[in-house]
C-alpha positions in Angstrom: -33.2 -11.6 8.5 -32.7 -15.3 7.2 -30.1 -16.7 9.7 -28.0 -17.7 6.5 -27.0 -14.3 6.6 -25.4 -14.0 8.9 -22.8 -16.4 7.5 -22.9 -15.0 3.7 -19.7 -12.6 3.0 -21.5 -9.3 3.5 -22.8 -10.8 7.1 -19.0 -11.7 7.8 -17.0 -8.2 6.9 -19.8 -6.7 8.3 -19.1 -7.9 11.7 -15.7 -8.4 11.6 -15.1 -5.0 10.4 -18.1 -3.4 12.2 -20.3 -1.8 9.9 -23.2 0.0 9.9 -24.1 -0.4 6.1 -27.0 2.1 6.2 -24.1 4.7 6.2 -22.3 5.4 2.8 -18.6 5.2 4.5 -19.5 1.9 5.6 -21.0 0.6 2.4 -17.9 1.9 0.8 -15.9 0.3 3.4 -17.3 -3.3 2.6 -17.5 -3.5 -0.7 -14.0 -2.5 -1.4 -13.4 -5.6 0.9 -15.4 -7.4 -1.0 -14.0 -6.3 -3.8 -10.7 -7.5 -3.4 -12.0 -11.1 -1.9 -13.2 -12.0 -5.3 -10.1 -10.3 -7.2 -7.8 -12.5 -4.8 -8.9 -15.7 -7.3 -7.8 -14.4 -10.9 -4.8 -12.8 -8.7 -3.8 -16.5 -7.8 -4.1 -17.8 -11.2 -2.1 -14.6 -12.4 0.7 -16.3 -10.0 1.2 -19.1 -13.2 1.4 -16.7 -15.8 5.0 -17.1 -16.2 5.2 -20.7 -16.2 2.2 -20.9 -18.3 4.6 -18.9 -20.8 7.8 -20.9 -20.0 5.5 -24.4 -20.8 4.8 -22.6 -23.8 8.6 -22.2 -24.8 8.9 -18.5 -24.1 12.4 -17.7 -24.0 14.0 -16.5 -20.3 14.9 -13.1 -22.3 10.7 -12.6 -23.2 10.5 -13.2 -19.4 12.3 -10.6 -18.8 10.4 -8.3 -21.5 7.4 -9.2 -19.2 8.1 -6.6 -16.4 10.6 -4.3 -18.5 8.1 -3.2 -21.2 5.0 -2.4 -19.3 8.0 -0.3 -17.6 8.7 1.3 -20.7 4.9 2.6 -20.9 4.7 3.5 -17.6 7.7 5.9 -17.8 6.0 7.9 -21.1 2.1 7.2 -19.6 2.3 7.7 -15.9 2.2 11.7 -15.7 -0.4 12.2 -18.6 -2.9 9.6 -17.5 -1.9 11.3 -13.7 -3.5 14.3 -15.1 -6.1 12.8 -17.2 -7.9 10.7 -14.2 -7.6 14.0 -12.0 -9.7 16.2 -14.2 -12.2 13.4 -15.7 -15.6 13.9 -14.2 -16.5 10.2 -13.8 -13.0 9.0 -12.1 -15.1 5.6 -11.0 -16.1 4.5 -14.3 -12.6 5.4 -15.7 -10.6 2.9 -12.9 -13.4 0.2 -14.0 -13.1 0.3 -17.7 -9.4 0.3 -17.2 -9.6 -2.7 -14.5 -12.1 -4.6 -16.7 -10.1 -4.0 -19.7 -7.2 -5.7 -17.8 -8.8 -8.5 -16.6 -10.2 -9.4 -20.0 -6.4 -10.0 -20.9 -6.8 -13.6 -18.9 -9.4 -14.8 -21.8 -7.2 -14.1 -24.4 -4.4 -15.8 -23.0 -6.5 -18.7 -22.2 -7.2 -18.9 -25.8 -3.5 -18.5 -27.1 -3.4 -22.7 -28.0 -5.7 -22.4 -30.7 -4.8 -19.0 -32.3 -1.7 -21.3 -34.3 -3.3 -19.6 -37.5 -1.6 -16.3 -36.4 2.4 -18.0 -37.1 3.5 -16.3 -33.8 5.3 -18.9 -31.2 2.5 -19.4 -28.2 4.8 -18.4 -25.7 5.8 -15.1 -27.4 2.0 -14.2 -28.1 1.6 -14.9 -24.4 4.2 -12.3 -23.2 3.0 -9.8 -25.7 -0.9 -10.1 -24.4 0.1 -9.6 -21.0 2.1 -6.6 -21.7 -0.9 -5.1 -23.7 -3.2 -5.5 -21.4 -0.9 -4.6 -18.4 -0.9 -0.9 -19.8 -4.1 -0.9 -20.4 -4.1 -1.2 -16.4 -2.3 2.0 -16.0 -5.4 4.6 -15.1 -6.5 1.9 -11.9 -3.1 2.0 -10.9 -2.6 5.8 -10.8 -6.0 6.7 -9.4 -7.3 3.6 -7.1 -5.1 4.8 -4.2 -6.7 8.2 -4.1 -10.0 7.2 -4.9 -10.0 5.4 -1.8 -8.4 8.2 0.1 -11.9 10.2 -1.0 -14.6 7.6 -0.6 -13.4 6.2 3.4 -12.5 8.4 6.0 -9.4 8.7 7.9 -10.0 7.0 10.5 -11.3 3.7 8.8 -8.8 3.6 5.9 -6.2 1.6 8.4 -8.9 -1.0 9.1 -9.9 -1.4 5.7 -6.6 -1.7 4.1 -5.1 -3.9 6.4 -8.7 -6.5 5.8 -8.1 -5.9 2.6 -4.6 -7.3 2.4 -5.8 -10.1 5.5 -8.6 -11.3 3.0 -6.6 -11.1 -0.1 -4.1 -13.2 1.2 -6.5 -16.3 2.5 -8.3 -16.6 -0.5 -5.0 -16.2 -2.0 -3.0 -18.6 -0.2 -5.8 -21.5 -0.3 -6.8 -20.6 -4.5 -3.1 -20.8 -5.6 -2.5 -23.8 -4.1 -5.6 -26.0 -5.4 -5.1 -24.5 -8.6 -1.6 -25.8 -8.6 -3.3 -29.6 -7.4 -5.4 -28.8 -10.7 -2.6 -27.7 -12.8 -1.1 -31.3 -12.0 -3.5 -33.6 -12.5 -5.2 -32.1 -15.8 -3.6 -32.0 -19.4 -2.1 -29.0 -20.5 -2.8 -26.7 -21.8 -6.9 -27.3 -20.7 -5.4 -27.4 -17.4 -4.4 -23.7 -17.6 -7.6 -22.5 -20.2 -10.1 -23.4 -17.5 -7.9 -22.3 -14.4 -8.3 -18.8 -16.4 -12.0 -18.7 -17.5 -12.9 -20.0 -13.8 -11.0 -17.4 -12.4 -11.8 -14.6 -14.7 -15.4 -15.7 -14.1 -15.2 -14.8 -10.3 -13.3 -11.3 -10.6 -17.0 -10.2 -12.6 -18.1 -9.7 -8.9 -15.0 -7.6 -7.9 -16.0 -5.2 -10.9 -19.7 -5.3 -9.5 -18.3 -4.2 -6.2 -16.5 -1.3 -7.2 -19.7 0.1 -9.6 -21.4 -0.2 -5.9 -18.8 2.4 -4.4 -20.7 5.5 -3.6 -18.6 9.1 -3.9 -19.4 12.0 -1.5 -21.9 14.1 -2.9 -19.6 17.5 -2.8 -16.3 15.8 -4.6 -19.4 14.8 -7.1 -20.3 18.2 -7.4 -17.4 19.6 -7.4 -16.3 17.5 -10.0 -19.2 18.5 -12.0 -18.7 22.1 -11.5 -15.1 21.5 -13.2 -16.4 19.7 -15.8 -18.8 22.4 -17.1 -17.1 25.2 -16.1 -13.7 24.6 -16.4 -12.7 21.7 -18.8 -12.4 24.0 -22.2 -9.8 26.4 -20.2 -8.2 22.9 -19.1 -7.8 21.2 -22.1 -6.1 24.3 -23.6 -3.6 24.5 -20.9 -2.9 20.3 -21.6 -1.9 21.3 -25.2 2.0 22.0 -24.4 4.8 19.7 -25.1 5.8 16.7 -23.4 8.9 17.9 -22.2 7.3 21.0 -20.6 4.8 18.6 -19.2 7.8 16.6 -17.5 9.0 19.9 -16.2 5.6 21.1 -14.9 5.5 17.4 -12.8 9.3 17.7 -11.6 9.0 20.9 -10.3 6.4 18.7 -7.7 9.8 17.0 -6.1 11.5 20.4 -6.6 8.8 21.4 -4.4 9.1 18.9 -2.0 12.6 17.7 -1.1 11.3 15.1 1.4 9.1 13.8 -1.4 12.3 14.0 -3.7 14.2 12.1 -1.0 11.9 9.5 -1.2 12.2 9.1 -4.5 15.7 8.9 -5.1 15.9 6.1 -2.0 13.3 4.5 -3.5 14.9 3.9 -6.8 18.1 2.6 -5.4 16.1 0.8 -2.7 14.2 -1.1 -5.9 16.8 -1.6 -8.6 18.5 -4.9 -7.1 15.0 -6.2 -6.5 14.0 -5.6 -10.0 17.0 -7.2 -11.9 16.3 -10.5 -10.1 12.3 -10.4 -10.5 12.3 -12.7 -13.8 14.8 -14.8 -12.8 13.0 -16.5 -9.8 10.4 -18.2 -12.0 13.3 -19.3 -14.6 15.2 -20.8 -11.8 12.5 -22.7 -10.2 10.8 -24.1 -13.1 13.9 -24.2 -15.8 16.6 -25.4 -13.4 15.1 -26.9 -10.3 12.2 -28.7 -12.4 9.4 -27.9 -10.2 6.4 -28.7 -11.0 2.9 -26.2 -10.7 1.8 -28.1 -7.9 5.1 -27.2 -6.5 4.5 -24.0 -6.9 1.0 -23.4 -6.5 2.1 -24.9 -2.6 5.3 -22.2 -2.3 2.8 -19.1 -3.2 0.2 -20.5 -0.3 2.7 -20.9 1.7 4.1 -17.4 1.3 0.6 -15.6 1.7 -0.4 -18.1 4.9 3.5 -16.8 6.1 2.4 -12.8 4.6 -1.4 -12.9 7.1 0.7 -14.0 10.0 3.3 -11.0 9.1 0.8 -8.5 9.0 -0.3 -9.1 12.6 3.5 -9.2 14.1 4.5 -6.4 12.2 1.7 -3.7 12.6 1.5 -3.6 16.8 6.1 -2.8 16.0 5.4 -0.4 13.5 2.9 1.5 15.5 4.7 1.5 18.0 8.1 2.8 16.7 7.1 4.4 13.9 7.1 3.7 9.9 10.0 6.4 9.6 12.4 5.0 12.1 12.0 1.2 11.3 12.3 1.7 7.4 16.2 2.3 7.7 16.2 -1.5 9.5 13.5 -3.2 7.7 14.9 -2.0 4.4 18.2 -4.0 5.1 16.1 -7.2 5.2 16.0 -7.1 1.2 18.7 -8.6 0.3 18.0 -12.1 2.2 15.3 -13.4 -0.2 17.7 -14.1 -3.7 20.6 -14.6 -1.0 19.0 -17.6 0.4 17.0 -19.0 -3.0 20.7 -18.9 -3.9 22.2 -20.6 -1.2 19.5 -23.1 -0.7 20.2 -26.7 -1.9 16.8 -28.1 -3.1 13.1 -27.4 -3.7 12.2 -28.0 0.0 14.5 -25.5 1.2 13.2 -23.2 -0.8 9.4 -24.0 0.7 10.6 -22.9 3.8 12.5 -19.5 2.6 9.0 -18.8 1.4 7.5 -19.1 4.6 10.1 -17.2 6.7 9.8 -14.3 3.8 6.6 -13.9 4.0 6.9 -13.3 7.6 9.3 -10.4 6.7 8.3 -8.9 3.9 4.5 -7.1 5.2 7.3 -4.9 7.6 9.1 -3.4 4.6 5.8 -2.8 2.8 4.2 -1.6 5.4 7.1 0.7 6.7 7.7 1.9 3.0 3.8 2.3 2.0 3.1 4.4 5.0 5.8 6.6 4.3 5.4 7.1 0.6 1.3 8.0 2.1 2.8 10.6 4.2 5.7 12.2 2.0 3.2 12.6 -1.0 2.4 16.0 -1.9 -1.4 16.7 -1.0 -2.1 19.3 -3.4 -1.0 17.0 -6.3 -1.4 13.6 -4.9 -2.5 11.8 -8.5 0.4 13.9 -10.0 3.0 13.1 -7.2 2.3 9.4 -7.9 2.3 9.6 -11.5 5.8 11.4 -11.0 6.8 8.5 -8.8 5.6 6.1 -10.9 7.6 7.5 -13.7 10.8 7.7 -11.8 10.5 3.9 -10.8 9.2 3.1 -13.8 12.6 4.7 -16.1 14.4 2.2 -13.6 12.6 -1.1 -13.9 12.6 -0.9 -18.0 16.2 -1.7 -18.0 16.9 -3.6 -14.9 14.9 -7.2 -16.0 16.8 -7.5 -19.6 20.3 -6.4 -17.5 19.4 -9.3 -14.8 18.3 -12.1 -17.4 21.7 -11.3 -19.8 24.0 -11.0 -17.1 22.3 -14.3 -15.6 23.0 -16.1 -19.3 26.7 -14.8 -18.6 27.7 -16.1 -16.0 25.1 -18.1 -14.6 21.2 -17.7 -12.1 23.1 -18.2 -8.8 25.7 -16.1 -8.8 23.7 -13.2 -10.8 21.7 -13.3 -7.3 24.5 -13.3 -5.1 25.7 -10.4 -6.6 22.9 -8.7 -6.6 22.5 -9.4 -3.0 25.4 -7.0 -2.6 23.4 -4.1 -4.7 20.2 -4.6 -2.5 21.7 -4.0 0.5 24.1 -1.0 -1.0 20.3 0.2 -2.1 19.0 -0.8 1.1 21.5 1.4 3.1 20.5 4.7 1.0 17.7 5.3 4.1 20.8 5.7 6.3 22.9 7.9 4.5 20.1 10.1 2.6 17.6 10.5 5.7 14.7 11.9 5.3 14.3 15.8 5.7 12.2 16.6 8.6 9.6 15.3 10.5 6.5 13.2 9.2 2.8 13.0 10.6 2.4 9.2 11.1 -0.9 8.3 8.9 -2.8 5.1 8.3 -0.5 2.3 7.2 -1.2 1.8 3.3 -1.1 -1.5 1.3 2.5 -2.5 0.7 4.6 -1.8 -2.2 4.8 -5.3 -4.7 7.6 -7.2 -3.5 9.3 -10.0 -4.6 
């Protein structure tokens, strides 16, 4: 082989994650790795979105829109598209049309500027394209977890995931943070329009990866089997109500009270977290005046902080288990809008984002694993759609109560109150423990945090 190989990205994952690629597992191993490497630069440009919409004179209540109406969708969406990506034949095409279809959401923002001739505000337009095409996201969501599950075995899914989240947080970390330089030093908005085609350019390889992913031949089979054999009988069952559909999916955490458990902590665990999400961005950019340079430099920060977390955090949680340490690492929460509150100036803040990121990979990776081994194996895309929907029903209202009680009575002190709530939410893994015991499995990427 050409010794430039050896130094190319397949050459690297290959030896770093020891692969054989004349074995399907393998193959599948590295380009889902290689997948995510390329995804990690439209990822880091996604970081601006909401200042690219604040620049644009969205208003801090269309922020807050931004995460509650994809919400909204998710609640009504989650359980049908659940069961419509577990009987489709071709599951892989579905997660790429719905992942391509996403990512094409970055051009037309890019081109918002010059669409004046449709009379709607630039920042408003912006809020409303994201949210389209965030739904539009919805089947990759419910089905990439257990698509992976099927196409890498057990026993390599740990070391997968976790150079998965390693690689997606250096390319990450060192993107966001020269896009930020270049978000600077060019005029807007061209600054932002090329930061988007550039990076939109690059995730065309993650898609190419995933096409590359190769299925075991019985799931294939099997799904084909379905397909001709079963899908009329299928379909006719599918044509009942949506309320008796909603009944069908909860009888799953009827079914399952640890799963249920899990649920319900989960929820209360989230809701502080999710009334503060759009009011970060606002504070930063609205109140302390930072710049995107400023910010492209606090999200590398955080993901240089977030690779260094991984590797303290995964030797603890093997060692004491994700079910134990959850009830602590859970009541480390409420420190992130504690301290943003609390700290006097831009540079504090810098560091806050450093010492998070050390913390946060031990609550995902705690909660993740746990959710991996609480969901229901017989309905795993169902379980998650159900969870999804739950959260989901949640994190509709809670933005639009955080960014109204914030124009009440003010950013800081809506986030020291709701300090008070995380940790209340926090404590819910105490005093509602989880029935039973659980089977430790591979640690699973981490919930999205803050």
């Amino acid at each position: 082989p050409h010794p430039l190989r050896k130094w190319s990205l397949k050459g690297l994952l290959s030896r770093y994650l020891r692969l054989n690629l004349n074995k399907r597992e393998d193959r599948n191993a590295y380009y889902l790795v290689a997948e995510i490497f390329w995804a990690a630069f439209l990822n880091a440009a996604a970081s601006f979105n909401v200042a690219y919409a604040l620049r644009l004179n969205a208003s801090d209540e269309m922020v807050g829109y931004l995460s509650s109406i994809p919400a909204l969708f998710a609640i009504f969406l989650s359980i049908p598209i659940g069961k419509w990506v577990q009987r489709t034949k071709n599951k892989q095409r579905l997660l790429i049309t719905s992942l391509a279809l996403f990512r094409l959401g970055f051009i037309a923002i890019a081109l918002v500027p010059w669409l004046n001739f449709l009379n709607v505000p630039d920042g408003t337009l912006i809020i409303i394209l994201l949210i389209l095409f965030n739904v539009m996201q919805r089947p990759m969501i419910i089905g990439f977890s257990p698509m992976m599950s099927t196409v890498i075995p057990v026993h390599k899914q740990a070391p997968v995931i976790s150079a998965r989240m390693q690689v997606h947080s250096a390319v990450h970390s060192v993107t966001v943070f020269l896009f930020g330089l270049w978000l600077d030093r060019i005029i807007f908005p061209l600054n932002y329009q090329t930061m988007y085609f550039f990076a939109f350019g690059l995730s065309i390889f993650s898609t190419i990866m995933l096409t590359k992913i190769e299925r075991p031949e019985e799931e294939s089979k099997q799904d084909s089997d379905d397909e001709s054999e079963e899908e009329p009988e299928n379909i006719e069952k599918e044509k009942v109500p949506l309320l008796k559909r909603l009944e069908k999916s909860w009888q799953i955490a009827k079914d399952n009270p640890t799963f249920r458990r899990f649920m319900i902590n989960t929820l209360c665990f989230n809701f502080g977290m999710w009334v503060t999400m759009p009011l970060f961005s606002i504070y930063f950019i609205n109140e302390m005046g930072a710049s995107d340079g400023w910010l492209g430099t606090a999200s590398s920060l955080h993901n240089v902080a977030v690779i260094l977390g991984y590797s303290l955090w995964r030797p603890i949680v093997k060692r004491v288990g994700s079910k134990k340490l959850l009830k602590y690492t859970a009541q480390l929460r409420l420190l992130w809008p504690l301290t943003i509150a609390l700290a006097p100036n831009l540079t504090w803040i810098l560091i806050i984002h450093v010492v998070w990121g050390v913390l946060v990979p031990g609550i995902g990776l705690t909660h993740s694993s746990v959710f991996l081994q609480v969901l229901p194996e017989d309905a795993r895309e169902e379980g998650q759609a159900l969870h999804s929907t739950v959260q989901n029903s949640a994190l509709f209202i809670a933005p639009l109560i955080g960014v109204w009680i914030s124009e009440q009575i003010g950013i800081i002190t809506t986030l020291l109150i709701f300090s008070g709530v995380r940790l209340l939410g926090s404590l819910m893994w105490v005093w509602n423990p989880l029935e039973g015991k659980i089977k430790e499995k591979p640690i699973s990427v981490p919930v999205a945090g803050e």
